[in-house]
Short mmCIF file of N, CA and C in Angstrom, two decimals:
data_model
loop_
_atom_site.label_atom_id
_atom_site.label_comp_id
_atom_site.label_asym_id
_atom_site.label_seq_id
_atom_site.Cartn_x
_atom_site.Cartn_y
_atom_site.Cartn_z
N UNK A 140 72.60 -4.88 5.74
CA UNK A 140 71.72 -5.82 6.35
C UNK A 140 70.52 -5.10 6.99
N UNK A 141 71.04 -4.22 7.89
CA UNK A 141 69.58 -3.25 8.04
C UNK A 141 69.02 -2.55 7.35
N UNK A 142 69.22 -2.17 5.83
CA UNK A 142 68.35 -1.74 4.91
C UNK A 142 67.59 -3.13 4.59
N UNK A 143 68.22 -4.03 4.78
CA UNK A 143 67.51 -5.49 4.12
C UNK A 143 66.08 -5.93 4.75
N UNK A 144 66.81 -5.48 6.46
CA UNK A 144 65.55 -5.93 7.55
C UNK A 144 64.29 -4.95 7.30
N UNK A 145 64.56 -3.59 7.16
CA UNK A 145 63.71 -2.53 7.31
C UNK A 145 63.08 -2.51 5.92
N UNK A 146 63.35 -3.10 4.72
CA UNK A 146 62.61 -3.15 3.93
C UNK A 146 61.63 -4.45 3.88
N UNK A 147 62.07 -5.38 4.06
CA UNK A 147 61.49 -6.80 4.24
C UNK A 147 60.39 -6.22 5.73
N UNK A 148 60.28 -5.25 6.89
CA UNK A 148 59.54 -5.06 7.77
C UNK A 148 58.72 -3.97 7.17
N UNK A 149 58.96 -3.31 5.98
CA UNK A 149 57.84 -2.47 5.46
C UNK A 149 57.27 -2.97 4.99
N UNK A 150 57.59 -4.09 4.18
CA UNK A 150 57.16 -4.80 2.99
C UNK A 150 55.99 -5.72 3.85
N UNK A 151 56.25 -6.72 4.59
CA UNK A 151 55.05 -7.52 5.64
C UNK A 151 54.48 -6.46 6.20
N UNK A 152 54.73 -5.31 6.16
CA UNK A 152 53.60 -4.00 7.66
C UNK A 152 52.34 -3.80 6.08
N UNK A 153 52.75 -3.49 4.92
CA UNK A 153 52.00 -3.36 4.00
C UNK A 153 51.37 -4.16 3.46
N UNK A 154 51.98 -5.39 3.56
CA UNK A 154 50.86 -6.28 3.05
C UNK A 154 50.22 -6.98 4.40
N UNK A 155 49.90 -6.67 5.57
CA UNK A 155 49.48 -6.80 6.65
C UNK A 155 48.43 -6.00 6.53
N UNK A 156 48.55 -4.84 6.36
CA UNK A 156 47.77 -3.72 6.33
C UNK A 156 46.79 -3.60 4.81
N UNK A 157 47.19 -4.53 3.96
CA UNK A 157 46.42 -3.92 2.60
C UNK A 157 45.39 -5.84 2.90
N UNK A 158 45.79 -7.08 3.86
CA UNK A 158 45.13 -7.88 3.54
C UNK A 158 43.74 -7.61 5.08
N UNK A 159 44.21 -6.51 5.89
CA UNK A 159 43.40 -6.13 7.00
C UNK A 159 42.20 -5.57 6.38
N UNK A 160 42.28 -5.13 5.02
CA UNK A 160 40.87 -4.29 4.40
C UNK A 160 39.25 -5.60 4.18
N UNK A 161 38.73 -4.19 5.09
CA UNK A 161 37.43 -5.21 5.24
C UNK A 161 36.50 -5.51 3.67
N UNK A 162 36.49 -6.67 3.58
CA UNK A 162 36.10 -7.01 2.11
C UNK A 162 34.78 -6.90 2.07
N UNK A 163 34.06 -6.23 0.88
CA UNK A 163 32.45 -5.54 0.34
C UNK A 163 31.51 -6.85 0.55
N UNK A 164 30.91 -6.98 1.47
CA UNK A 164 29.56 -7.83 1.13
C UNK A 164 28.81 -7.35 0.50
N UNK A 165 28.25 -8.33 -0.31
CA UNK A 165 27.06 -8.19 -1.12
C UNK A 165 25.75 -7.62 -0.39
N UNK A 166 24.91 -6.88 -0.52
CA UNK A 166 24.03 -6.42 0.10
C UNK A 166 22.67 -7.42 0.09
N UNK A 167 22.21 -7.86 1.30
CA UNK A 167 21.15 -8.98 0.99
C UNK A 167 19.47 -8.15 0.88
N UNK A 168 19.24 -9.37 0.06
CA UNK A 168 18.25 -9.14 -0.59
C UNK A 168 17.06 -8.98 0.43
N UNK A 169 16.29 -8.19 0.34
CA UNK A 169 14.77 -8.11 1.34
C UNK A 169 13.82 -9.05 1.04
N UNK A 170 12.94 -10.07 1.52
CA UNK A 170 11.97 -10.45 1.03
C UNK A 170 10.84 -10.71 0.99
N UNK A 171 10.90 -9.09 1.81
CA UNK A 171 9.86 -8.08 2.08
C UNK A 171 8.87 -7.53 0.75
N UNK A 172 7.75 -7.54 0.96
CA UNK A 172 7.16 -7.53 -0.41
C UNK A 172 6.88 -5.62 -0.71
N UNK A 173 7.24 -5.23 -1.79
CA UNK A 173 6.42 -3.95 -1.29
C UNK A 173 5.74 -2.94 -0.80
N UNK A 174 4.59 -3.55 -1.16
CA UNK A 174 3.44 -3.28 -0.72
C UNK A 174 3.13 -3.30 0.60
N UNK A 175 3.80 -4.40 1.50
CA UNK A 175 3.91 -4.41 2.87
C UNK A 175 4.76 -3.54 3.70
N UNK A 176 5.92 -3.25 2.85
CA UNK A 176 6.73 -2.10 3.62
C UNK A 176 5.89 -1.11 3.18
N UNK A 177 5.26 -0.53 2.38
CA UNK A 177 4.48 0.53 2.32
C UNK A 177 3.30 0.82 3.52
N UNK A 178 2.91 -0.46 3.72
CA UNK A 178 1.85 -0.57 4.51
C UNK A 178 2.15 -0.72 5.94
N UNK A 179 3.59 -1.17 6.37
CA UNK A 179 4.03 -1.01 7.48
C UNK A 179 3.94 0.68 8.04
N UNK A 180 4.87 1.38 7.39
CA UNK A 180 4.50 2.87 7.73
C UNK A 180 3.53 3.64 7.85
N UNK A 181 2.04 2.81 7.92
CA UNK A 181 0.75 3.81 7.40
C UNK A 181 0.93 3.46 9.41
N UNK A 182 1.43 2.89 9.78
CA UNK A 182 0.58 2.76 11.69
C UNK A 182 -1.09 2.03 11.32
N UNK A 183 -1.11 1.70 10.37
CA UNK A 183 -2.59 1.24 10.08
C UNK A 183 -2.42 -0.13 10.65
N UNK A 184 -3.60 -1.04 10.95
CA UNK A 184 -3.28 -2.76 11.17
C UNK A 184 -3.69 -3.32 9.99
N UNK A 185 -3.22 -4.17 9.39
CA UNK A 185 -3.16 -4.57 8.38
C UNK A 185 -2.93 -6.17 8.36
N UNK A 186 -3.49 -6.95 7.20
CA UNK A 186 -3.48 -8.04 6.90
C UNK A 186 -3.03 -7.99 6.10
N UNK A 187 -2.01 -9.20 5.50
CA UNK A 187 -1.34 -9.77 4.07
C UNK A 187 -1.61 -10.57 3.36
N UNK A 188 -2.58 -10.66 2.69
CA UNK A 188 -3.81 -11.78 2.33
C UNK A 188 -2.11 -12.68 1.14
N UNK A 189 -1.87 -12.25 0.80
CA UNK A 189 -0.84 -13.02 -0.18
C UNK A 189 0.42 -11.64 -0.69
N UNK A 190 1.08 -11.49 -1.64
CA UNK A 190 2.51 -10.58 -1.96
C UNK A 190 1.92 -9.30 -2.03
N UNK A 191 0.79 -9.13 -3.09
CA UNK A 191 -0.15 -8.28 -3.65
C UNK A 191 -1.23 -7.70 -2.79
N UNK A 192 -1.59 -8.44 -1.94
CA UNK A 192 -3.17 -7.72 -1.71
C UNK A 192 -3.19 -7.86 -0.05
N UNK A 193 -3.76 -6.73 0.09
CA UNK A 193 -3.72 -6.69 1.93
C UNK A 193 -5.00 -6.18 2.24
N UNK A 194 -5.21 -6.16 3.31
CA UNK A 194 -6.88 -5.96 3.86
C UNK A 194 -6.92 -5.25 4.89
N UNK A 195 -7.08 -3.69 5.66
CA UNK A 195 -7.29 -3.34 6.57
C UNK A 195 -8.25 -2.99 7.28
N UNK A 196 -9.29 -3.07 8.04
CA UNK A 196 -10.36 -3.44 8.98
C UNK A 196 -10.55 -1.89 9.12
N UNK A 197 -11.92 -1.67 9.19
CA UNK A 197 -12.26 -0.08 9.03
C UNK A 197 -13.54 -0.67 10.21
N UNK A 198 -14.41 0.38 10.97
CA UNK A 198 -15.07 0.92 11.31
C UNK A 198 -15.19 2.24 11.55
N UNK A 199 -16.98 2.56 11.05
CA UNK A 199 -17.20 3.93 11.02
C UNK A 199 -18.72 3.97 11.61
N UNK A 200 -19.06 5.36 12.30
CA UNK A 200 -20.35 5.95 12.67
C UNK A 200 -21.65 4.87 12.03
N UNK A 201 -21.23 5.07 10.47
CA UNK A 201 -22.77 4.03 9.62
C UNK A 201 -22.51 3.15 9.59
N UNK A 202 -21.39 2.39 9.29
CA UNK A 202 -21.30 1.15 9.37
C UNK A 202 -20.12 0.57 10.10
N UNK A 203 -20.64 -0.12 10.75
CA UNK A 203 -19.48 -0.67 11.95
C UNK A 203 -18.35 -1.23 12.19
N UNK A 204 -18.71 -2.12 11.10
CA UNK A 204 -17.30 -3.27 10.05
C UNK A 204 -17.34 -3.38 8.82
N UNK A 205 -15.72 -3.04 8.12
CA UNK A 205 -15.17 -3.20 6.88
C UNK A 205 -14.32 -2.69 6.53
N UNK A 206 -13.99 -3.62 5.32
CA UNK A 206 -12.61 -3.55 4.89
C UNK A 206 -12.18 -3.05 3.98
N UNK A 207 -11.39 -2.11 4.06
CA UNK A 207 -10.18 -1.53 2.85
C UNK A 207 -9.28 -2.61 2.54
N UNK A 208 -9.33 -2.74 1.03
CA UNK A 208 -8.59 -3.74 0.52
C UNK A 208 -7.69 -3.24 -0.17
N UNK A 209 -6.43 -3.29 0.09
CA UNK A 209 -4.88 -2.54 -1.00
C UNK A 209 -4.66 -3.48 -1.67
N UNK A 210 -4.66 -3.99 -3.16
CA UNK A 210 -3.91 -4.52 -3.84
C UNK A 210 -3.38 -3.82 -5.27
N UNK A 211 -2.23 -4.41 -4.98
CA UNK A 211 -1.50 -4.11 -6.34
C UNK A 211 -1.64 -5.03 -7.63
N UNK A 212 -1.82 -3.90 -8.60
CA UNK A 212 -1.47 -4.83 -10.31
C UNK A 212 -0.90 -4.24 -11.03
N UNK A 213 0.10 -4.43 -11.45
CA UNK A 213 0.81 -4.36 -11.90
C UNK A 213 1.75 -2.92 -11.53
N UNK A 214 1.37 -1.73 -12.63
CA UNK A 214 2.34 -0.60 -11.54
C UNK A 214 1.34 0.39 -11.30
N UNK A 215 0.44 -0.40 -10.60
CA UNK A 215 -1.15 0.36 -10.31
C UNK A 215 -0.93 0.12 -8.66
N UNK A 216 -1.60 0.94 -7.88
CA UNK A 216 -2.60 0.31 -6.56
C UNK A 216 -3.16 0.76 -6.56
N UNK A 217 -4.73 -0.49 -6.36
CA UNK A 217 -6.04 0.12 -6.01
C UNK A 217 -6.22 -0.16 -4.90
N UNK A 218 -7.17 0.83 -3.98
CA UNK A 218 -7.72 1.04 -2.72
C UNK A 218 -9.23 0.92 -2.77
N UNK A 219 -9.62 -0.33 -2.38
CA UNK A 219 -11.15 -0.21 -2.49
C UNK A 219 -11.96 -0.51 -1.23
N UNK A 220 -13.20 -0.57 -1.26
CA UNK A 220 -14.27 -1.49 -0.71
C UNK A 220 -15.40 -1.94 -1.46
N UNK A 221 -16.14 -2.66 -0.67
CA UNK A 221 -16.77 -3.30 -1.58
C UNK A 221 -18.11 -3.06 -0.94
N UNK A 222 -18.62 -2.02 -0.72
CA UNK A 222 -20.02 -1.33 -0.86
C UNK A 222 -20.90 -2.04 -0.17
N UNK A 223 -21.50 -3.17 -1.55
CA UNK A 223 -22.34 -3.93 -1.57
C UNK A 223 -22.31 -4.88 -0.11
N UNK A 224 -20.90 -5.44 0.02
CA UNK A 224 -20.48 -6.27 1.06
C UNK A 224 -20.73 -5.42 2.57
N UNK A 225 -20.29 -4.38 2.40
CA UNK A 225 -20.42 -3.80 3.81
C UNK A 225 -21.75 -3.26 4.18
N UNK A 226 -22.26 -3.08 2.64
CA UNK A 226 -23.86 -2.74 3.19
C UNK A 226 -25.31 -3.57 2.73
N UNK A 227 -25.25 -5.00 2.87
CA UNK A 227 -26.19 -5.55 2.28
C UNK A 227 -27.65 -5.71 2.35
N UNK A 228 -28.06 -5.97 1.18
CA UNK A 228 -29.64 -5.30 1.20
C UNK A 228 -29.72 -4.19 0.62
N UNK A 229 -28.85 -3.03 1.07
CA UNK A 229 -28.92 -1.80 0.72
C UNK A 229 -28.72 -0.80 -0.38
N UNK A 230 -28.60 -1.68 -1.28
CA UNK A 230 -27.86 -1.24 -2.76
C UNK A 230 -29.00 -2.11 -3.88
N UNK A 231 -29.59 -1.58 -4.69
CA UNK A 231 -29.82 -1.87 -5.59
C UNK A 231 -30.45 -0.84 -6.48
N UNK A 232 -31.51 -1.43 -7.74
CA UNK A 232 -31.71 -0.38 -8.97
C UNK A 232 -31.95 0.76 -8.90
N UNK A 233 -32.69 1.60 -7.36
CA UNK A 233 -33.02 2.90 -7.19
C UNK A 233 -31.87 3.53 -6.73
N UNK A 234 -30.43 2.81 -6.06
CA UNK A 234 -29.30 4.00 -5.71
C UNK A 234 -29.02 3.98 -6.62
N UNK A 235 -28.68 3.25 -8.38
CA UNK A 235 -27.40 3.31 -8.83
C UNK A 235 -27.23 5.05 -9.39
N UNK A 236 -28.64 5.57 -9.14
CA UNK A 236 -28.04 7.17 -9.95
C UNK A 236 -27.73 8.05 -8.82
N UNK A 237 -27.62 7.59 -7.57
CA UNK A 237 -27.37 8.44 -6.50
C UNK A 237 -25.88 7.92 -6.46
N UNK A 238 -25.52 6.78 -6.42
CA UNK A 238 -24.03 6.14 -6.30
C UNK A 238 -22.92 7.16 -7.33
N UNK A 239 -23.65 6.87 -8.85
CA UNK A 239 -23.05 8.02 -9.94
C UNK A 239 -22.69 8.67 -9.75
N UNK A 240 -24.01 9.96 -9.00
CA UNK A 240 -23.58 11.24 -8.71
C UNK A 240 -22.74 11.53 -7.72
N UNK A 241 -22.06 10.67 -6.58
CA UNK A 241 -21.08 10.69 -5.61
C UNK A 241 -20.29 10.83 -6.27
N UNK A 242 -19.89 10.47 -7.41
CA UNK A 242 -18.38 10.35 -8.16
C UNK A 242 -18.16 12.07 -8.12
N UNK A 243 -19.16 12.47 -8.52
CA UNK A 243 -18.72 14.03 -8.65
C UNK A 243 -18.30 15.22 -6.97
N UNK A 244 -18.36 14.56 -6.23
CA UNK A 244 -18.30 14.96 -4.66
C UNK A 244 -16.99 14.79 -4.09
N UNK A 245 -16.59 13.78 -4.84
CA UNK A 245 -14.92 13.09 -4.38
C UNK A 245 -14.08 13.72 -5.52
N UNK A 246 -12.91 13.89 -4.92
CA UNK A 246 -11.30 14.13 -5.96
C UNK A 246 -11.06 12.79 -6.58
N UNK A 247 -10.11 12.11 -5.58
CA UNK A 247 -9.80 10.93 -6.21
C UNK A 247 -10.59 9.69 -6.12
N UNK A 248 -11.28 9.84 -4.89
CA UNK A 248 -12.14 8.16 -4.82
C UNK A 248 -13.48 8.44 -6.07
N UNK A 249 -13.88 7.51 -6.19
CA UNK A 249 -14.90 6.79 -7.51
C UNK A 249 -15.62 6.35 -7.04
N UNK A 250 -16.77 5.65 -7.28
CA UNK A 250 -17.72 4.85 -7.24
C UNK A 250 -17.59 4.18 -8.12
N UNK A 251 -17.75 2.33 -8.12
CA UNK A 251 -18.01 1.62 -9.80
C UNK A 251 -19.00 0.38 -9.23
N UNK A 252 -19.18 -0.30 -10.20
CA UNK A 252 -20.10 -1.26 -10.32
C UNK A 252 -19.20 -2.29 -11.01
N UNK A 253 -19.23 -3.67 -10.78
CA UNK A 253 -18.52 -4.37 -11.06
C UNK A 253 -19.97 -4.93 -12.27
N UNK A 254 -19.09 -5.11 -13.93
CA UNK A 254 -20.01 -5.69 -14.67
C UNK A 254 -20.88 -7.26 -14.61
N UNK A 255 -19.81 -8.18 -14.00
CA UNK A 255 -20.20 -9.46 -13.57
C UNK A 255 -21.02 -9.43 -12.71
N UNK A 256 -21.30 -8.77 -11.26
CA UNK A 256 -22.44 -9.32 -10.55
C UNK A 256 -22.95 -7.67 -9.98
N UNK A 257 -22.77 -6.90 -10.44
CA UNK A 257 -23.32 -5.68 -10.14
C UNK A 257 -23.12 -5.21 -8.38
N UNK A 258 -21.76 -6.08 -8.50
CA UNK A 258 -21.27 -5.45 -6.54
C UNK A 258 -20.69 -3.74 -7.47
N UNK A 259 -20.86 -2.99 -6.27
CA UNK A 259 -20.45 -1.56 -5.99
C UNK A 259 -19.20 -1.78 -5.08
N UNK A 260 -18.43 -0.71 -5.71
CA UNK A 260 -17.05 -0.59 -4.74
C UNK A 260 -16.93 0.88 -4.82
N UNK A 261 -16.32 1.11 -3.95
CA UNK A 261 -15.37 2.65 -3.61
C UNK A 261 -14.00 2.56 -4.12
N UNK A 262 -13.21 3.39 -4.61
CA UNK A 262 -12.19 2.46 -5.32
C UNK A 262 -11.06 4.11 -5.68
N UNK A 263 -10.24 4.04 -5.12
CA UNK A 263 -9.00 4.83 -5.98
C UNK A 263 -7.75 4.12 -6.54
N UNK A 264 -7.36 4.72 -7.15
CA UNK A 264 -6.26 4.34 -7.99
C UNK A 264 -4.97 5.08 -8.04
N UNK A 265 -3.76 4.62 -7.80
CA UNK A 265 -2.75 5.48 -7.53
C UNK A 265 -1.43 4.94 -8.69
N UNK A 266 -0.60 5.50 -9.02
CA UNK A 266 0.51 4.65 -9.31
C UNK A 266 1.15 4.30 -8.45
N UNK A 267 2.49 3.11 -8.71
CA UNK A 267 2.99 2.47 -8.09
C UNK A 267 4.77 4.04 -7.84
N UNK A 268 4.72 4.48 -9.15
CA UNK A 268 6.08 5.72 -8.51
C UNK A 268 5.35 6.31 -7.74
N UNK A 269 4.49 6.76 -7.87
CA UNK A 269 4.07 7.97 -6.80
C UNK A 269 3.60 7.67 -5.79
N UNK A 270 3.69 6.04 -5.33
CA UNK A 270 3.24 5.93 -4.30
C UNK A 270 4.27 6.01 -2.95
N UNK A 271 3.29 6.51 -1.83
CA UNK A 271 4.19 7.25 -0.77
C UNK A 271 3.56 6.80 0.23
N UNK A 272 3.92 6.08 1.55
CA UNK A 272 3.22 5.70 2.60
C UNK A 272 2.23 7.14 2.43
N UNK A 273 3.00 8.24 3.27
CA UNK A 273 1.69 9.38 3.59
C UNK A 273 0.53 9.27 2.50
N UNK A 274 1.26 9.29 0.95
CA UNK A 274 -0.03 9.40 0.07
C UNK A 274 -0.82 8.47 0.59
N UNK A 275 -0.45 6.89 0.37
CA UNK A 275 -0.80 5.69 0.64
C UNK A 275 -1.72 5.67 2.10
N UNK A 276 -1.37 6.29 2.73
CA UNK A 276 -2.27 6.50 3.59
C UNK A 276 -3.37 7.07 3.62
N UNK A 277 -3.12 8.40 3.52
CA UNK A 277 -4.66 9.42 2.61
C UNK A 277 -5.12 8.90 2.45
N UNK A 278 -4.74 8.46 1.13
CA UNK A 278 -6.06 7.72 0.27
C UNK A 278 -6.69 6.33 1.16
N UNK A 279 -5.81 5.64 1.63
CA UNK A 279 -6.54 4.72 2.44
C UNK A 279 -7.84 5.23 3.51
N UNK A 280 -7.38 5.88 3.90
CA UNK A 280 -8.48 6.88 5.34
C UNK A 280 -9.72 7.74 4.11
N UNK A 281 -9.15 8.04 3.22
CA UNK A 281 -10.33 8.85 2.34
C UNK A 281 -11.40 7.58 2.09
N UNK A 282 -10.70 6.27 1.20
CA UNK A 282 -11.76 5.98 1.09
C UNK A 282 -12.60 5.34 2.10
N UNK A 283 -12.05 4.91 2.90
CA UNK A 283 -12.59 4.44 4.42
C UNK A 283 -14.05 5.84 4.36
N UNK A 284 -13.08 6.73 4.66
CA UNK A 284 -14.66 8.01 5.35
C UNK A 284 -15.30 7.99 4.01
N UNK A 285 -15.05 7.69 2.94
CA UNK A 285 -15.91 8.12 1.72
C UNK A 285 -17.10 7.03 1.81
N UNK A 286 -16.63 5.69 2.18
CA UNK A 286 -17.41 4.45 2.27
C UNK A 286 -18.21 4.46 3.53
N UNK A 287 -17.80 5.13 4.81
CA UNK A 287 -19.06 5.48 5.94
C UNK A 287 -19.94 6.49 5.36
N UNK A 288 -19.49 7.72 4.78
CA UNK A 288 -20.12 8.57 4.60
C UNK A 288 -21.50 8.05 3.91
N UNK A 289 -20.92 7.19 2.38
CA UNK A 289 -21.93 6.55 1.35
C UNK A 289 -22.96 5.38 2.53
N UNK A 290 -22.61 4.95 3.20
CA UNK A 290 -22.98 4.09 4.06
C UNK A 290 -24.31 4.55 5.00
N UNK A 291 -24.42 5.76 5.58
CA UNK A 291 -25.03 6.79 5.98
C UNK A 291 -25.79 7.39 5.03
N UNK A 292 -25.42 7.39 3.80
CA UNK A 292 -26.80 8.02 3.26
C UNK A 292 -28.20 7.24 2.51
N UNK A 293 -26.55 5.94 2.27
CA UNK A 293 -28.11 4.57 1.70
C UNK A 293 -28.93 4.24 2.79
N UNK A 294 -27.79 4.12 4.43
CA UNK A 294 -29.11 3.89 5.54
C UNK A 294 -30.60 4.40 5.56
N UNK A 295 -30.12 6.01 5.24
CA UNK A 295 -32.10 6.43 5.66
C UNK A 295 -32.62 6.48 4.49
#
């Protein structure tokens, strides 16, 4: 009889113990967009214009207000401004061969001309693997100073 009890009391201690196991939740989903957790870590302030595209507020020495715009397409991000916008009036047929030759002064930022209405942007391009807050940052602050810098020289 006491082998009977002591097995029947191992038998409930084990299945006591095997239904005590804490069962795997599913891990929930974030619905956090990318691009925003990327952009959370820059310490930058930032806007979320929609999933894709965010806007961060620059002032510099030449020009006082504007915006770095991050959006993503596809497994691209571009980092731009928009030149024309931050410096109006100040851009037309006599910079475009001075704008050109900036391209050669910078690593990664560019100069382009948009074919539809002939706005100028500052503009890098990164992939989406290699993108890294720190990179993501860089390049954000590069083209920022690249766009005061250009800003300062169309002034005089």
């Amino acid at each position: 009889m006491k082998k009977y009890f002591s097995f029947l009391f191992c038998f409930l201690s084990l299945a006591a113990v095997a239904s005590a196991q804490p069962k795997t939740k599913a891990p929930i989903k974030s619905n956090v967009p990318a691009l925003q957790k990327l952009l959370t870590g820059t310490a930058l302030p930032f806007t979320m214009v929609n999933d894709t595209l965010a806007a961060i507020p620059y002032g510099g020495e030449n020009i006082t207000s504007y915006q770095v715009v991050v959006q993503k397409v596809g497994d691209l991000y571009i980092i731009y401004t928009n030149l024309s916008e931050a410096l109006p009036g100040k851009i037309n047929d006599t910079k475009y061969k001075y704008l050109l030759q900036q391209n050669d002064h910078f690593d990664i930022i560019k100069v382009g001309m948009s074919a539809d209405d002939n706005t100028v942007y500052v503009r890098a391009d990164i992939y989406k693997a290699s993108a890294t807050t720190p990179i993501l940052t860089r390049i954000i602050k590069q083209v920022a100073n690249v766009t005061n810098i250009i800003g300062g020289e169309l002034k005089q």
